[in-house]
Amino acid sequence: MFFKTVEESIELCDGQKDSYSTDPLLPSTPTQRTFDYVLVAHVVNDDTDQKAQRQRAFIQQLEKKKISVTRIVHDDKVFFGLRAPSEMFEDYQYLLKVSDSCNWCGDERGSVTQATRIRMVNFILQHTYINTGENLEELLMKHVFETMFCLHERKKQKDLKKKWARWSGLFTEQPFNDIKCYFGEKVALYYLWLGWYTKLLVPAAALGVLVFLYGLAFFNTNPLITEVCQSDIIMCPRCDKRCTVWQLSETCTYAKVSHLFDNEGTVAFAMFMAIWATLFLELWKRQRARHVSQWKVYDWCEEEFRHSYLRSTLVLILVTLMLMLIIGLAHALVVFRVVAAPLMSEGKWDFIKDHANIVAVILGAVLHYLTIQIMTRVNRWVSLKLCDIEKTNSFAATERSFTVKMFTFQFFTLFSSLFYVAFFLGRINGHPGNYVRIAGWRLEECHPSGCLTDLFIQMAVIMLLKQTLNNIFEFTGPWLKNSLSRNHAKKLERKCGHCYRKACRDEQGRVEPCDICKLRDWLRNYHLANTDAFSLFNEYLEMVVQFSFTTIFVAAFPLAPLLALINNIFEIRLDAIKMVRLERRLVPWKTNDIGVWTKVLEVIGVLAVIANGLVIGITSDFIPRLVYRYLYGPCTNGSTQTHCMQGYINDTLSTAFMTHQAIKKDFGLEQMVLNGFNVTQCSYRDYRSDEDYALTSQFWLVLAVRFAFVILFEHVVVVCKFIVAWFVPDNPTQVKNDRMHDKLARLKEEIREMKRSKSTEV
């Protein structure tokens, strides 16, 4: 036959009918009976206590729903093992069969997997209320119950450890079908997305390294570097009163570093990364479609809607206030940098005095990282409170709302300071005789070699600290908890040895462990690190923030994709080991997409085009160098004796004379001393006239070319993005054909069942 039969097309996660099969024609395999969920509470000896009464009331409500409850007391804890009856899952299978949204997901026939049982029992637990109107979530908040968790399946857990959750498997393929069967489609799609993102980072990282090597190749021979390193130009003081004039040649190393990340190759790389972001998303949609079609959840839908204009308006006002607070913190970081540089320039250590600006930038980046860590917790709390105000009527809606708010807050927390460095640093500080000040402190200036290095330092420090320290804390926390609590479970390890004898099997031949073995298994899971509904959200947020760093300001840091690639190779296994070995089992949710994160990634792709265009056009020296080469440099007059960029650094500098009254107010005589000699003039980075300090025509020409480049760059890249999006369809033709085949096979099966039922009636 061209089409497969129903039985052939459904691939069970277990590979066989398990002991919960509803099909009476199949023999039952002797397997150990497991529990669907475990509730844990503190032992309360006083029966009149409110907590004890609520515990009993909740358990009684579960028993009314035919949930069997096994109660075991251990020390000061009481464990309730919950197991749902098979009849409940027969109803579930029937509902799936008649539902159009199930896309013939495979659960409507044959056995019910443990993942499905856990998901259904979790739903029952969340929607069970006692006579006071309280549900389990409220009882947990009031400490009536301590915690709840579903159990790991030892055999499947061992298989996942062997195939996937091990450090030796860094470069092996991930078993997505096994992950889906054990953790559900939601977790499987996360690892599918992360694996695809990591693969697509390979060409981006390779090109970024080539751009870096291109800058490194001219590290010592570039005429701009030579001009700085051999210069005798005297620069104006960097700050008021404490700073003195200095020689441009002192910043030779800084000029070399600047050229590594601010060269001609950066433009092409930024364009590539903007198109790469779109290509990645379009190819991801195809990859997702293949797998969700294979998993039979292509049309799975859990959408619920509720909208209140009053609540939405209130939430919007509160979000705006929160964003203003975050931007205010970014301004505080700016003030820190403004104050720190002059204070360090008069310090005791010569190294810090000589490199006060760079040290201030690095300290500002470290302080920014600490601010991110603190604000992450604040942002989470605020986002949850705002979701409570909205009163969404489903977990999916709450998760979507929380994701949008949390990411927005995190984005502003992470990038507000970077946007200042990229687009405002050195452009609003004024000039000698008319400096802009904050509380009496002069705003910081850019280096004569450009502002891009400051952005690079800021990004490198934050990205390295965030990725390295976050991974260390993310792994060591659950690992230490697991190591310290492992001894509790070992106390019961050898107390029982008869659980696999025939006497311990029930009428179907399944093993019913004794209380000691049950408790041992429950304690093993109890002592693992806790997980909740937002555990997977944390992983997505970490990776999407990294994606933002990799794309939005990649023009300033071409090595960002390489760092992201290295991090992700380890991140996949770290998350796998954490989920399989160190954490309690996540509820295996069904879904067919990564949710609102797709929209977030699309927004980041658009921001990447805008930001990289502005970084190249406004922040970098690419445009000024271009204008100088073709309009002001030696080659303009047809000279071939010198390099076309010879004299560029001097061309970007203006001169301040001490004979000007306004200059005398900004610079004291003690500041205009270099190596014991008095200096009557100094240079600063700007296009200004030496007579009246007005902006020159070259400044306006460079500015016009900058804006023209930004507009051209963004239009070209946007057109390329649209072409890529159009050229790569979201759904492969094979997926469409497979879905049609599945529907036809389902119709044939329903017709056969209808004929069988009619023949039976006759």
Tab-separated table of N, CA and C in Angstrom, residues 85-136:
chain	number	residue	atom	x	y	z
A	85	PRO	N	-6.293	6.441	37.590
A	85	PRO	CA	-6.824	5.182	37.047
A	85	PRO	C	-6.764	5.159	35.529
A	86	SER	N	-6.775	3.973	34.961
A	86	SER	CA	-6.697	3.822	33.505
A	86	SER	C	-7.924	4.386	32.805
A	87	GLU	N	-9.103	4.341	33.468
A	87	GLU	CA	-10.326	4.839	32.828
A	87	GLU	C	-10.212	6.310	32.445
A	88	MET	N	-9.482	7.047	33.243
A	88	MET	CA	-9.310	8.471	32.981
A	88	MET	C	-8.623	8.702	31.641
A	89	PHE	N	-7.677	7.850	31.308
A	89	PHE	CA	-6.911	8.020	30.076
A	89	PHE	C	-7.670	7.510	28.860
A	90	GLU	N	-8.624	6.595	29.093
A	90	GLU	CA	-9.491	6.186	27.991
A	90	GLU	C	-10.343	7.360	27.522
A	91	ASP	N	-10.835	8.164	28.479
A	91	ASP	CA	-11.591	9.370	28.118
A	91	ASP	C	-10.702	10.357	27.365
A	92	TYR	N	-9.472	10.476	27.818
A	92	TYR	CA	-8.515	11.384	27.164
A	92	TYR	C	-8.282	10.962	25.715
A	93	GLN	N	-8.107	9.673	25.503
A	93	GLN	CA	-7.882	9.185	24.146
A	93	GLN	C	-9.085	9.448	23.244
A	94	TYR	N	-10.290	9.295	23.804
A	94	TYR	CA	-11.492	9.550	23.002
A	94	TYR	C	-11.586	11.030	22.625
A	95	LEU	N	-11.297	11.912	23.570
A	95	LEU	CA	-11.354	13.349	23.291
A	95	LEU	C	-10.343	13.736	22.218
A	96	LEU	N	-9.164	13.124	22.252
A	96	LEU	CA	-8.163	13.398	21.215
A	96	LEU	C	-8.649	12.927	19.853
A	97	LYS	N	-9.330	11.813	19.862
A	97	LYS	CA	-9.779	11.231	18.593
A	97	LYS	C	-10.792	12.118	17.886
A	98	VAL	N	-11.694	12.757	18.658
A	98	VAL	CA	-12.738	13.573	18.052
A	98	VAL	C	-12.328	15.033	17.910
A	99	SER	N	-11.120	15.373	18.373
A	99	SER	CA	-10.678	16.765	18.321
A	99	SER	C	-9.951	17.042	17.018
A	100	ASP	N	-10.242	18.191	16.405
A	100	ASP	CA	-9.559	18.571	15.168
A	100	ASP	C	-8.184	19.161	15.441
A	101	SER	N	-7.925	19.558	16.691
A	101	SER	CA	-6.662	20.231	16.998
A	101	SER	C	-5.541	19.272	17.338
A	102	CYS	N	-5.882	17.971	17.471
A	102	CYS	CA	-4.846	17.031	17.904
A	102	CYS	C	-3.934	16.621	16.764
A	103	ASN	N	-4.345	16.869	15.517
A	103	ASN	CA	-3.542	16.507	14.354
A	103	ASN	C	-3.140	15.042	14.384
A	104	TRP	N	-4.045	14.210	14.926
A	104	TRP	CA	-3.755	12.778	15.011
A	104	TRP	C	-2.423	12.539	15.711
A	105	CYS	N	-2.345	13.015	16.963
A	105	CYS	CA	-1.065	13.098	17.657
A	105	CYS	C	-0.503	11.753	18.077
A	106	GLY	N	-1.250	10.687	17.934
A	106	GLY	CA	-0.703	9.383	18.267
A	106	GLY	C	-1.076	8.901	19.654
A	107	ASP	N	-1.578	9.817	20.525
A	107	ASP	CA	-1.986	9.423	21.866
A	107	ASP	C	-3.397	8.863	21.899
A	108	GLU	N	-4.128	8.967	20.773
A	108	GLU	CA	-5.527	8.562	20.800
A	108	GLU	C	-5.705	7.068	20.601
A	109	ARG	N	-4.609	6.357	20.317
A	109	ARG	CA	-4.692	4.902	20.181
A	109	ARG	C	-3.547	4.278	20.949
A	110	GLY	N	-3.739	3.051	21.363
A	110	GLY	CA	-2.663	2.322	21.999
A	110	GLY	C	-2.423	2.761	23.433
A	111	SER	N	-1.187	2.595	23.907
A	111	SER	CA	-0.857	2.849	25.303
A	111	SER	C	-0.724	4.336	25.582
A	112	VAL	N	-0.864	4.675	26.836
A	112	VAL	CA	-0.668	6.048	27.302
A	112	VAL	C	0.695	6.111	27.970
A	113	THR	N	1.548	6.955	27.484
A	113	THR	CA	2.910	7.036	28.022
A	113	THR	C	2.896	7.696	29.391
A	114	GLN	N	3.977	7.489	30.121
A	114	GLN	CA	4.094	8.106	31.442
A	114	GLN	C	4.096	9.629	31.334
A	115	ALA	N	4.680	10.158	30.259
A	115	ALA	CA	4.685	11.612	30.061
A	115	ALA	C	3.260	12.150	29.957
A	116	THR	N	2.390	11.431	29.245
A	116	THR	CA	0.993	11.850	29.121
A	116	THR	C	0.286	11.764	30.467
A	117	ARG	N	0.536	10.697	31.217
A	117	ARG	CA	-0.076	10.549	32.545
A	117	ARG	C	0.323	11.714	33.453
A	118	ILE	N	1.606	12.060	33.431
A	118	ILE	CA	2.083	13.161	34.283
A	118	ILE	C	1.392	14.467	33.905
A	119	ARG	N	1.305	14.719	32.609
A	119	ARG	CA	0.695	15.968	32.151
A	119	ARG	C	-0.769	16.054	32.583
A	120	MET	N	-1.500	14.953	32.480
A	120	MET	CA	-2.918	14.955	32.840
A	120	MET	C	-3.111	15.075	34.347
A	121	VAL	N	-2.307	14.364	35.114
A	121	VAL	CA	-2.433	14.440	36.573
A	121	VAL	C	-2.051	15.831	37.059
A	122	ASN	N	-1.068	16.433	36.439
A	122	ASN	CA	-0.706	17.809	36.789
A	122	ASN	C	-1.883	18.752	36.567
A	123	PHE	N	-2.593	18.556	35.453
A	123	PHE	CA	-3.766	19.387	35.175
A	123	PHE	C	-4.835	19.188	36.255
A	124	ILE	N	-5.041	17.943	36.656
A	124	ILE	CA	-6.037	17.652	37.693
A	124	ILE	C	-5.636	18.309	39.015
A	125	LEU	N	-4.358	18.197	39.363
A	125	LEU	CA	-3.879	18.799	40.610
A	125	LEU	C	-4.083	20.314	40.615
A	126	GLN	N	-3.789	20.948	39.472
A	126	GLN	CA	-3.906	22.407	39.398
A	126	GLN	C	-5.357	22.863	39.402
A	127	HIS	N	-6.290	21.979	39.080
A	127	HIS	CA	-7.703	22.360	38.996
A	127	HIS	C	-8.555	21.622	40.035
A	128	THR	N	-7.933	21.280	41.149
A	128	THR	CA	-8.657	20.690	42.270
A	128	THR	C	-8.747	21.721	43.391
A	129	TYR	N	-9.955	21.941	43.888
A	129	TYR	CA	-10.195	22.964	44.909
A	129	TYR	C	-10.813	22.319	46.148
A	130	ILE	N	-10.444	22.849	47.311
A	130	ILE	CA	-11.068	22.396	48.555
A	130	ILE	C	-12.253	23.305	48.866
A	131	ASN	N	-12.946	23.024	49.955
A	131	ASN	CA	-14.184	23.764	50.246
A	131	ASN	C	-13.958	25.247	50.524
A	132	THR	N	-12.726	25.645	50.827
A	132	THR	CA	-12.427	27.071	51.046
A	132	THR	C	-12.175	27.810	49.737
A	133	GLY	N	-12.191	27.086	48.605
A	133	GLY	CA	-11.937	27.708	47.305
A	133	GLY	C	-10.475	27.775	46.931
A	134	GLU	N	-9.617	27.182	47.772
A	134	GLU	CA	-8.176	27.233	47.510
A	134	GLU	C	-7.763	26.075	46.614
A	135	ASN	N	-6.834	26.349	45.698
A	135	ASN	CA	-6.270	25.282	44.866
A	135	ASN	C	-4.875	24.942	45.359
A	136	LEU	N	-4.204	24.048	44.649
A	136	LEU	CA	-2.900	23.568	45.110
A	136	LEU	C	-1.863	24.682	45.146
